[in-house]
CSV table of C-alpha atoms in Angstrom, one decimal:
chain,number,residue,atom,x,y,z
S,17,MET,CA,131.4,32.5,46.5
S,18,ALA,CA,132.7,35.7,45.2
S,19,ALA,CA,130.8,38.7,43.8
S,20,ARG,CA,131.6,40.2,40.4
S,21,VAL,CA,130.7,43.8,39.5
S,22,VAL,CA,130.0,45.1,36.0
S,23,LYS,CA,130.7,48.9,36.2
S,24,VAL,CA,129.2,51.8,34.2
S,25,PRO,CA,131.6,52.1,31.2
S,26,ASP,CA,133.5,55.2,30.1
S,27,VAL,CA,131.8,56.2,26.9
S,28,GLY,CA,134.3,59.1,26.2
S,29,GLU,CA,133.7,62.7,25.3
S,30,GLY,CA,134.0,63.7,28.9
S,31,ILE,CA,130.7,62.2,29.9
S,32,ALA,CA,130.8,61.7,33.7
S,33,GLU,CA,127.3,60.0,34.2
S,34,VAL,CA,124.6,58.3,32.2
S,35,GLU,CA,120.9,57.8,32.8
S,36,VAL,CA,119.3,54.3,33.1
S,37,VAL,CA,116.6,54.2,30.5
S,38,GLU,CA,115.7,50.5,30.6
S,39,TRP,CA,116.7,47.4,32.6
S,40,HIS,CA,116.7,44.1,30.6
S,41,VAL,CA,117.6,42.0,33.8
S,42,LYS,CA,116.5,42.0,37.4
S,43,PRO,CA,117.9,40.4,40.7
S,44,GLY,CA,117.7,36.7,40.4
S,45,ASP,CA,117.9,36.4,36.6
S,46,GLU,CA,120.4,34.0,35.1
S,47,VAL,CA,122.3,35.9,32.5
S,48,ALA,CA,124.3,34.6,29.7
S,49,GLU,CA,127.5,36.2,28.4
S,50,GLU,CA,126.9,39.0,25.9
S,51,GLN,CA,123.2,39.3,26.9
S,52,THR,CA,122.0,43.0,27.2
S,53,LEU,CA,122.0,44.2,30.8
S,54,ALA,CA,120.7,47.7,30.4
S,55,THR,CA,120.0,50.5,28.0
S,56,LEU,CA,121.8,53.7,29.1
S,57,MET,CA,121.5,57.3,27.8
S,58,THR,CA,124.3,59.5,27.3
S,59,ASP,CA,124.3,63.2,26.1
S,60,LYS,CA,124.2,61.9,22.5
S,61,ALA,CA,122.4,58.6,22.3
S,62,SER,CA,121.3,55.4,24.1
S,63,ILE,CA,123.6,52.5,24.3
S,64,GLU,CA,123.0,48.9,25.3
S,65,ILE,CA,125.4,47.4,27.7
S,66,PRO,CA,126.0,43.6,27.2
S,67,SER,CA,127.3,41.3,30.0
S,68,PRO,CA,130.9,40.4,29.9
S,69,VAL,CA,130.1,37.2,32.1
S,70,ALA,CA,127.5,34.6,32.7
S,71,GLY,CA,126.0,34.5,36.2
S,72,ARG,CA,123.1,35.2,38.5
S,73,VAL,CA,122.2,38.9,39.0
S,74,ALA,CA,122.4,39.8,42.7
S,75,GLU,CA,121.9,43.5,42.4
S,76,ILE,CA,121.3,46.3,40.0
S,77,GLY,CA,122.7,49.7,40.2
S,78,GLY,CA,119.7,51.9,40.3
S,79,GLU,CA,116.1,52.6,39.2
S,80,VAL,CA,114.9,53.6,35.5
S,81,GLY,CA,115.6,57.3,35.3
S,82,GLU,CA,118.4,57.5,37.8
S,83,LEU,CA,121.7,58.9,36.9
S,84,LEU,CA,124.8,56.7,37.4
S,85,ALA,CA,128.4,57.9,37.6
S,86,VAL,CA,130.9,56.4,35.2
S,87,GLY,CA,132.8,53.7,37.1
S,88,SER,CA,130.0,53.0,39.5
S,89,MET,CA,128.2,49.7,39.8
S,90,LEU,CA,125.8,48.8,37.1
S,91,VAL,CA,125.2,45.0,37.9
S,92,ARG,CA,126.5,42.8,40.7
S,93,PHE,CA,126.7,39.1,39.9
S,94,ASP,CA,126.9,36.1,42.4
S,95,ASP,CA,129.5,33.9,40.9
S,96,THR,CA,127.7,30.5,41.2
S,97,ALA,CA,129.5,28.9,38.2
S,98,GLY,CA,132.5,28.1,40.3
S,99,GLY,CA,135.1,28.4,37.4
S,100,GLU,CA,135.7,30.2,34.1
S,101,ALA,CA,132.9,32.5,33.2
S,102,GLY,CA,133.7,34.6,30.3
S,103,ALA,CA,136.3,37.3,29.2
S,104,ALA,CA,139.7,37.8,30.5
S,105,ASP,CA,138.8,40.8,32.7
S,106,ARG,CA,136.5,39.0,35.0
S,107,LEU,CA,135.6,42.0,37.2
S,108,PRO,CA,136.6,41.0,40.7
S,109,ALA,CA,134.3,41.8,43.6
S,110,ALA,CA,134.0,45.4,44.4
S,111,GLY,CA,136.5,46.4,47.1
S,112,GLY,CA,137.4,42.6,47.5
S,113,ALA,CA,134.2,42.2,49.8
S,114,PRO,CA,132.6,38.7,50.2
S,115,ALA,CA,129.4,38.1,48.2
S,116,ASP,CA,127.2,37.9,51.4
S,117,GLN,CA,128.3,41.4,52.6
S,118,PRO,CA,125.6,44.1,52.2
S,119,VAL,CA,126.1,46.2,49.0
S,120,GLU,CA,125.8,49.4,51.1
S,121,ALA,CA,128.7,48.1,53.3
S,122,ARG,CA,131.1,47.4,50.6
S,123,THR,CA,134.3,49.4,50.9
S,124,ALA,CA,137.9,48.9,50.2
S,125,PRO,CA,139.8,47.4,53.1
S,126,PRO,CA,142.5,49.6,55.0
S,127,PRO,CA,145.8,49.5,53.1
S,128,SER,CA,148.6,47.6,54.5
S,129,ALA,CA,152.1,49.3,55.0
S,130,GLY,CA,153.5,50.3,51.8
S,131,GLN,CA,150.4,49.5,49.9
S,132,ARG,CA,148.6,52.0,47.8
S,133,PRO,CA,145.1,52.5,48.8
S,134,GLU,CA,142.4,51.1,46.4
S,135,PRO,CA,140.1,53.9,44.8
S,136,ALA,CA,137.0,54.6,47.0
S,137,ALA,CA,133.6,53.3,45.8
S,138,PRO,CA,131.7,55.8,43.7
S,139,GLY,CA,130.0,58.2,46.2
S,140,VAL,CA,130.2,61.7,47.5
S,141,ALA,CA,134.0,61.9,47.0
S,142,LEU,CA,133.6,60.9,43.4
S,143,ALA,CA,130.7,63.2,42.9
S,144,SER,CA,132.5,66.2,44.3
S,145,THR,CA,135.5,65.4,42.1
S,146,LEU,CA,133.3,65.3,39.0
S,147,ARG,CA,131.6,68.5,39.8
S,148,ASP,CA,134.4,70.4,41.4
S,149,GLU,CA,132.9,70.0,44.9
S,150,ARG,CA,129.6,71.4,43.8
S,151,PRO,CA,126.6,69.5,45.1
S,152,ILE,CA,125.1,67.2,42.5
S,153,ALA,CA,121.5,67.6,41.8
S,154,SER,CA,119.2,67.7,38.8
S,155,PRO,CA,117.8,71.2,37.6
S,156,ALA,CA,114.6,70.5,39.1
S,157,VAL,CA,116.0,69.6,42.4
S,158,ARG,CA,118.1,72.8,42.3
S,159,ARG,CA,115.1,75.0,41.5
S,160,ARG,CA,113.0,73.6,44.2
S,161,ALA,CA,115.8,74.2,46.7
S,162,TRP,CA,116.2,77.7,45.5
S,163,GLU,CA,112.5,78.3,45.9
S,164,LEU,CA,112.5,76.7,49.3
S,165,GLY,CA,115.6,78.8,50.4
S,166,ILE,CA,117.7,75.7,51.0
S,167,GLU,CA,121.5,75.7,50.5
S,168,LEU,CA,122.2,72.4,48.7
S,169,LYS,CA,125.6,72.0,50.4
S,170,ASP,CA,123.7,71.6,53.8
S,171,VAL,CA,121.6,68.8,52.4
S,172,PRO,CA,122.9,65.2,53.1
S,173,PRO,CA,122.7,63.3,49.6
S,174,SER,CA,121.1,59.8,49.4
S,175,GLY,CA,121.1,59.3,45.7
S,176,THR,CA,123.6,57.4,43.6
S,177,ALA,CA,127.1,58.9,43.5
S,178,GLY,CA,126.3,61.5,46.2
S,179,ARG,CA,123.3,62.9,44.2
S,180,ILE,CA,120.7,65.1,46.1
S,181,VAL,CA,117.1,64.0,45.2
S,182,HIS,CA,113.7,65.4,46.2
S,183,ALA,CA,113.5,63.0,49.1
S,184,ASP,CA,116.6,64.6,50.6
S,185,LEU,CA,115.0,68.1,50.5
S,186,ASP,CA,111.9,66.6,52.3
S,187,ALA,CA,114.0,65.2,54.9
S,188,TYR,CA,115.9,68.4,55.4
S,189,LEU,CA,112.6,70.3,55.7
S,190,ALA,CA,111.4,67.7,58.3
S,191,ARG,CA,114.5,68.1,60.3
S,192,GLN,CA,114.1,71.9,60.3
S,193,GLY,CA,110.5,71.5,61.3
S,194,ARG,CA,109.2,73.3,58.3
S,195,ARG,CA,105.8,72.4,56.8
S,196,PRO,CA,104.2,73.3,53.5
S,197,ALA,CA,101.7,76.3,53.6
S,198,LEU,CA,98.1,75.5,54.1
S,199,ALA,CA,96.1,75.0,50.9
S,200,PRO,CA,93.8,78.0,50.1
S,201,ALA,CA,90.1,77.7,50.8
S,202,ALA,CA,88.0,76.0,48.2
S,203,ALA,CA,86.3,78.3,45.6
S,204,PRO,CA,82.6,78.1,45.4
S,205,ARG,CA,81.5,75.3,43.1
S,206,GLY,CA,80.0,76.1,39.7
S,207,ALA,CA,78.1,74.0,37.2
S,208,VAL,CA,81.2,71.9,36.6
S,209,ALA,CA,83.0,70.4,39.5
S,210,PRO,CA,86.6,71.7,39.9
S,211,ARG,CA,89.4,69.2,39.0
S,212,GLU,CA,91.9,68.1,41.7
S,213,ASP,CA,93.8,65.5,39.7
S,214,ILE,CA,97.6,66.1,39.3
S,215,GLU,CA,99.9,64.2,37.0
S,216,ALA,CA,103.6,64.2,37.8
S,217,VAL,CA,105.6,63.2,34.5
S,218,PRO,CA,109.2,62.4,35.2
S,219,VAL,CA,111.7,64.1,32.9
S,220,SER,CA,113.8,61.2,31.9
S,221,GLY,CA,115.6,59.6,29.0
S,222,LEU,CA,116.0,61.5,25.9
S,223,ARG,CA,113.8,64.3,27.2
S,224,ARG,CA,116.0,64.8,30.2
S,225,ARG,CA,119.1,65.0,27.9
S,226,ILE,CA,117.4,67.6,25.8
S,227,ALA,CA,116.5,69.6,28.8
S,228,MET,CA,120.2,69.5,30.0
S,229,LYS,CA,121.6,70.3,26.6
S,230,MET,CA,119.3,73.3,25.9
S,231,GLN,CA,119.9,74.6,29.4
S,232,GLU,CA,123.6,74.5,29.0
S,233,ALA,CA,123.4,76.1,25.5
S,234,LYS,CA,121.3,78.9,26.8
S,235,ARG,CA,123.5,79.4,29.7
S,236,ARG,CA,126.8,79.4,27.9
S,237,ILE,CA,125.9,81.2,24.6
S,238,PRO,CA,124.8,84.8,24.4
S,239,HIS,CA,122.1,84.4,21.5
S,240,PHE,CA,120.9,86.9,19.3
S,241,SER,CA,118.3,86.3,16.6
S,242,TYR,CA,117.8,87.7,13.1
S,243,VAL,CA,114.5,87.2,11.1
S,244,GLU,CA,114.2,87.8,7.4
S,245,GLU,CA,111.3,87.3,5.0
S,246,VAL,CA,112.1,85.3,1.9
S,247,ASP,CA,109.9,85.1,-1.3
S,248,VAL,CA,109.9,81.5,-2.1
S,249,THR,CA,107.4,81.7,-5.0
S,250,GLU,CA,110.0,80.8,-7.6
S,251,VAL,CA,111.8,78.1,-5.7
S,252,GLU,CA,108.5,76.4,-4.9
S,253,ALA,CA,107.6,76.5,-8.7
S,254,LEU,CA,110.9,75.0,-9.5
S,255,ARG,CA,110.5,72.4,-6.8
S,256,ALA,CA,107.1,71.3,-8.2
S,257,ALA,CA,108.4,71.3,-11.8
S,258,LEU,CA,111.4,69.1,-10.8
S,259,ASN,CA,109.3,66.7,-8.9
S,260,ALA,CA,106.8,66.3,-11.8
S,261,LYS,CA,109.8,65.6,-14.2
S,262,TRP,CA,111.6,63.2,-12.0
S,263,ASP,CA,109.0,61.9,-9.7
S,264,SER,CA,109.4,58.2,-10.8
S,265,GLU,CA,113.1,58.2,-10.9
S,266,ARG,CA,114.5,60.4,-8.1
S,267,PRO,CA,113.6,61.3,-4.5
S,268,ARG,CA,111.0,63.8,-3.9
S,269,LEU,CA,112.3,67.1,-3.2
S,270,THR,CA,111.2,69.2,-0.3
S,271,LEU,CA,111.9,72.9,0.2
S,272,LEU,CA,114.3,71.7,3.1
S,273,ALA,CA,116.6,70.3,0.4
S,274,PHE,CA,116.8,73.7,-1.3
S,275,ILE,CA,117.4,75.5,1.9
S,276,ALA,CA,120.1,73.1,2.9
S,277,ARG,CA,121.8,73.7,-0.5
S,278,ALA,CA,121.5,77.5,0.0
S,279,ILE,CA,123.1,77.1,3.4
S,280,VAL,CA,126.0,75.2,2.0
S,281,LEU,CA,126.7,77.9,-0.5
S,282,ALA,CA,126.4,80.8,2.0
S,283,CYS,CA,128.9,79.0,4.2
S,284,ALA,CA,131.3,78.9,1.4
S,285,GLU,CA,131.0,82.8,1.5
S,286,PHE,CA,131.0,83.1,5.1
S,287,PRO,CA,133.1,80.3,6.7
S,288,GLN,CA,132.9,81.9,10.2
S,289,LEU,CA,129.3,80.7,10.4
S,290,ASN,CA,130.2,77.1,9.8
S,291,ALA,CA,132.2,76.7,12.9
S,292,ARG,CA,132.4,75.2,16.4
S,293,PHE,CA,133.5,77.4,19.4
S,294,ASP,CA,135.5,75.8,22.1
S,295,ASP,CA,134.9,78.5,24.8
S,296,ALA,CA,137.2,76.8,27.3
S,297,ALA,CA,140.2,76.9,25.1
S,298,GLY,CA,139.1,80.1,23.4
S,299,VAL,CA,139.4,78.7,20.0
S,300,VAL,CA,137.0,78.9,17.0
S,301,THR,CA,137.4,76.0,14.5
S,302,ARG,CA,136.1,76.9,11.0
S,303,HIS,CA,135.3,73.8,8.9
S,304,GLY,CA,135.6,73.4,5.1
S,305,ALA,CA,133.1,70.6,5.2
S,306,VAL,CA,129.5,71.4,5.9
S,307,HIS,CA,128.2,68.8,8.3
S,308,LEU,CA,124.6,70.0,8.6
S,309,GLY,CA,122.6,69.0,11.7
S,310,VAL,CA,118.9,68.6,10.8
S,311,ALA,CA,116.7,68.9,13.9
S,312,THR,CA,114.2,66.0,13.7
S,313,GLN,CA,111.2,65.6,15.9
S,314,THR,CA,110.6,62.1,17.2
S,315,ALA,CA,108.2,60.3,19.6
S,316,HIS,CA,110.8,60.5,22.3
S,317,GLY,CA,111.9,64.1,21.7
S,318,LEU,CA,114.2,66.3,19.5
S,319,MET,CA,117.1,64.7,17.9
S,320,VAL,CA,119.8,66.3,15.5
S,321,PRO,CA,121.2,63.7,13.2
S,322,VAL,CA,124.0,65.1,10.9
S,323,LEU,CA,123.9,65.3,7.1
S,324,ARG,CA,127.6,64.8,6.5
S,325,HIS,CA,129.5,66.5,3.7
S,326,ALA,CA,126.4,68.4,2.5
S,327,GLU,CA,128.7,70.4,0.3
S,328,ALA,CA,129.3,67.4,-1.9
S,329,LEU,CA,125.6,66.4,-2.5
S,330,ASP,CA,123.2,67.5,-5.0
S,331,LEU,CA,119.6,68.4,-4.3
S,332,TRP,CA,118.4,64.8,-4.7
S,333,ALA,CA,121.1,63.3,-2.7
S,334,ILE,CA,120.4,65.8,0.1
S,335,ALA,CA,116.7,65.0,0.0
S,336,ARG,CA,117.4,61.3,0.1
S,337,GLU,CA,119.9,61.5,3.1
S,338,VAL,CA,117.6,63.9,5.0
S,339,MET,CA,114.8,61.4,4.7
S,340,ARG,CA,117.0,58.5,5.7
S,341,LEU,CA,118.1,60.2,8.8
S,342,ALA,CA,114.6,61.4,9.7
S,343,GLU,CA,113.2,57.9,9.3
S,344,ALA,CA,116.2,56.3,11.4
S,345,SER,CA,115.8,58.8,14.1
S,346,ARG,CA,112.0,58.3,14.4
S,347,ALA,CA,112.5,54.5,14.5
S,348,GLY,CA,115.3,54.7,17.0
S,349,HIS,CA,117.8,53.3,14.6
S,350,VAL,CA,120.1,56.3,14.2
S,351,THR,CA,123.6,55.6,15.2
S,352,ARG,CA,125.8,57.6,17.7
S,353,ASP,CA,128.1,58.6,15.0
S,354,GLU,CA,125.1,60.1,13.0
S,355,LEU,CA,124.3,62.2,16.0
S,356,THR,CA,127.6,63.9,16.5
S,357,GLY,CA,129.9,66.4,14.6
S,358,SER,CA,127.5,68.9,13.0
S,359,THR,CA,129.0,72.3,12.2
S,360,ILE,CA,125.8,74.2,11.7
S,361,THR,CA,122.1,73.2,12.2
S,362,LEU,CA,118.9,73.7,10.3
S,363,THR,CA,115.6,73.4,12.1
S,364,SER,CA,112.0,73.4,10.8
S,365,LEU,CA,108.5,72.8,12.3
S,366,GLY,CA,107.2,72.6,8.6
S,367,ALA,CA,103.6,73.7,8.3
S,368,LEU,CA,103.5,74.5,12.1
S,369,GLY,CA,106.4,76.7,11.9
S,370,GLY,CA,104.7,80.0,13.0
S,371,ILE,CA,105.6,83.3,11.8
S,372,ALA,CA,108.9,83.7,13.7
S,373,SER,CA,110.9,81.8,16.2
S,374,THR,CA,114.2,82.1,18.3
S,375,PRO,CA,115.8,78.7,18.0
S,376,ILE,CA,118.5,77.7,20.6
S,377,ILE,CA,122.0,77.1,19.1
S,378,ASN,CA,123.1,73.4,19.0
S,379,HIS,CA,126.3,74.0,21.3
S,380,PRO,CA,129.2,74.1,20.5
S,381,GLU,CA,128.1,75.5,17.0
S,382,VAL,CA,127.9,79.2,16.4
S,383,ALA,CA,124.7,79.4,14.2
S,384,ILE,CA,121.4,77.8,13.7
S,385,VAL,CA,118.9,78.5,10.7
S,386,GLY,CA,115.1,78.1,11.5
S,387,VAL,CA,112.4,77.8,8.9
S,388,ASN,CA,108.9,79.1,9.5
S,389,ARG,CA,105.8,78.2,7.6
S,390,ILE,CA,105.0,79.5,4.1
S,391,VAL,CA,102.1,81.9,3.7
S,392,GLU,CA,100.5,83.7,0.8
S,393,ARG,CA,100.9,87.5,1.0
S,394,PRO,CA,100.0,90.3,-1.4
S,395,ALA,CA,103.1,92.0,-2.9
S,396,LEU,CA,103.8,94.8,-5.4
S,397,ARG,CA,105.2,93.7,-8.7
S,398,GLY,CA,105.3,96.3,-11.6
S,399,GLY,CA,102.9,98.6,-9.9
S,400,LEU,CA,100.4,95.7,-9.4
S,401,VAL,CA,99.4,93.8,-6.2
S,402,VAL,CA,100.0,90.1,-6.8
S,403,PRO,CA,100.0,87.1,-4.5
S,404,ARG,CA,103.3,85.7,-3.6
S,405,LEU,CA,104.5,82.9,-1.3
S,406,ALA,CA,106.5,84.2,1.6
S,407,MET,CA,108.5,82.5,4.4
S,408,ASN,CA,110.5,83.8,7.3
S,409,LEU,CA,114.0,82.5,8.2
S,410,SER,CA,114.6,82.8,12.0
S,411,SER,CA,118.3,82.4,12.9
S,412,SER,CA,120.3,82.6,16.0
S,413,PHE,CA,123.9,83.3,16.4
S,414,ASP,CA,126.6,83.2,19.1
S,415,HIS,CA,127.4,86.9,19.8
S,416,ARG,CA,130.8,86.1,21.3
S,417,VAL,CA,132.2,85.3,17.9
S,418,ILE,CA,129.6,86.3,15.4
S,419,ASP,CA,128.8,90.1,14.7
S,420,GLY,CA,125.4,91.2,13.7
S,421,MET,CA,126.6,92.4,10.4
S,422,ASP,CA,128.1,89.0,9.5
S,423,ALA,CA,124.9,87.2,10.6
S,424,ALA,CA,122.8,89.6,8.5
S,425,ARG,CA,125.0,89.2,5.4
S,426,PHE,CA,124.9,85.3,5.8
S,427,VAL,CA,121.1,85.3,6.0
S,428,GLN,CA,120.8,87.7,3.0
S,429,ALA,CA,123.1,85.3,1.1
S,430,ILE,CA,120.6,82.5,1.8
S,431,ARG,CA,117.8,84.6,0.9
S,432,GLY,CA,119.3,85.5,-2.5
S,433,PHE,CA,119.9,81.8,-3.4
S,434,LEU,CA,116.3,81.0,-2.7
S,435,GLU,CA,114.7,84.0,-4.5
S,436,GLN,CA,116.9,83.2,-7.6
S,437,PRO,CA,117.0,79.5,-7.4
S,438,ALA,CA,118.9,79.1,-10.6
S,439,THR,CA,121.9,80.2,-8.6
S,440,LEU,CA,121.7,77.2,-6.5
S,441,PHE,CA,123.0,75.2,-9.4
S,442,VAL,CA,125.9,77.5,-10.3
S,443,GLY,CA,129.3,76.4,-9.3
């Protein structure tokens, strides 16, 4: 009886590892061809992996939340069918090992004379290749090692694909004879008993991907921010009037649709802001099309679906598409294609937007426009103090390719369109 192995697929875009978000099978389960085996999370979205064969699950590749290298084992089957079992690439036993051989002992047999050696099973060698021989560990493990004064290269890994996990740090400390510091003496008790409970919340799934992407963007991009106040009294009045006129026939307009339209028009004047920077190749690619990323908060974390060809949409089409993308993101139905390819991003916390913020650029873009909440403020008009609606735009830029003057002129252009909303319909 031979074993067959389903490997973690190559999902493209240079992704070297994926995270296990959910298992749909467990060892001992009988699985039909095309039945979903697992849900994996990439940098962009979650994907479901169907089984190319039918059979009984002998082993799964890791626990939920674990990172698996592309090409490593996802599921191992025991071939109990004894014959044909599915597609043409029937996934031979890993390393040619018999089914009853322990998984941890599966390695390729020594090559015979003149025979090319088979690739090694995913492990430390693969991990070092993927990471230029840099120890593989999560940001949390790296931070803990730094705090403990441990060199990660000295720690033997036990995780999948040669990954160093917290247990490896504990084992290293034990071998060194090091113990945690004694807890401080208890403080005198007051009227309310002190709490001792601790909750450990794993950073996994989409939350982990967000953390990795934000850390990478902040590490690679020298951000600078520019905050400008915008008088939105007139555009808010226009929005209310248009909604009252077309409420039963067209999508309801939000201020976000007007801001998106203003960004489109400003990008036509300043194409260097509607761009992506490949810092490895040293190339800035400017786009004629405005593919506007719209940061959307979901129950699982922040997602950035893409409003494609915003330059070709009117206000109502923008409002309709923004609403559709937001609903799809929150329901978990947004597609992989709808999460990639943005050229500039718009982010807003709505009524919770605060006075100012410093948004992180959606790498590899070079600019992000943040929207803060609307407040009523006194203003001088014709020598009189009158109430006006004001809102700050908090924007961040990549200082490697965007100068402060260009950023300021870009934001001032957006401000001009919003403060004189008739210009949004010109051209």
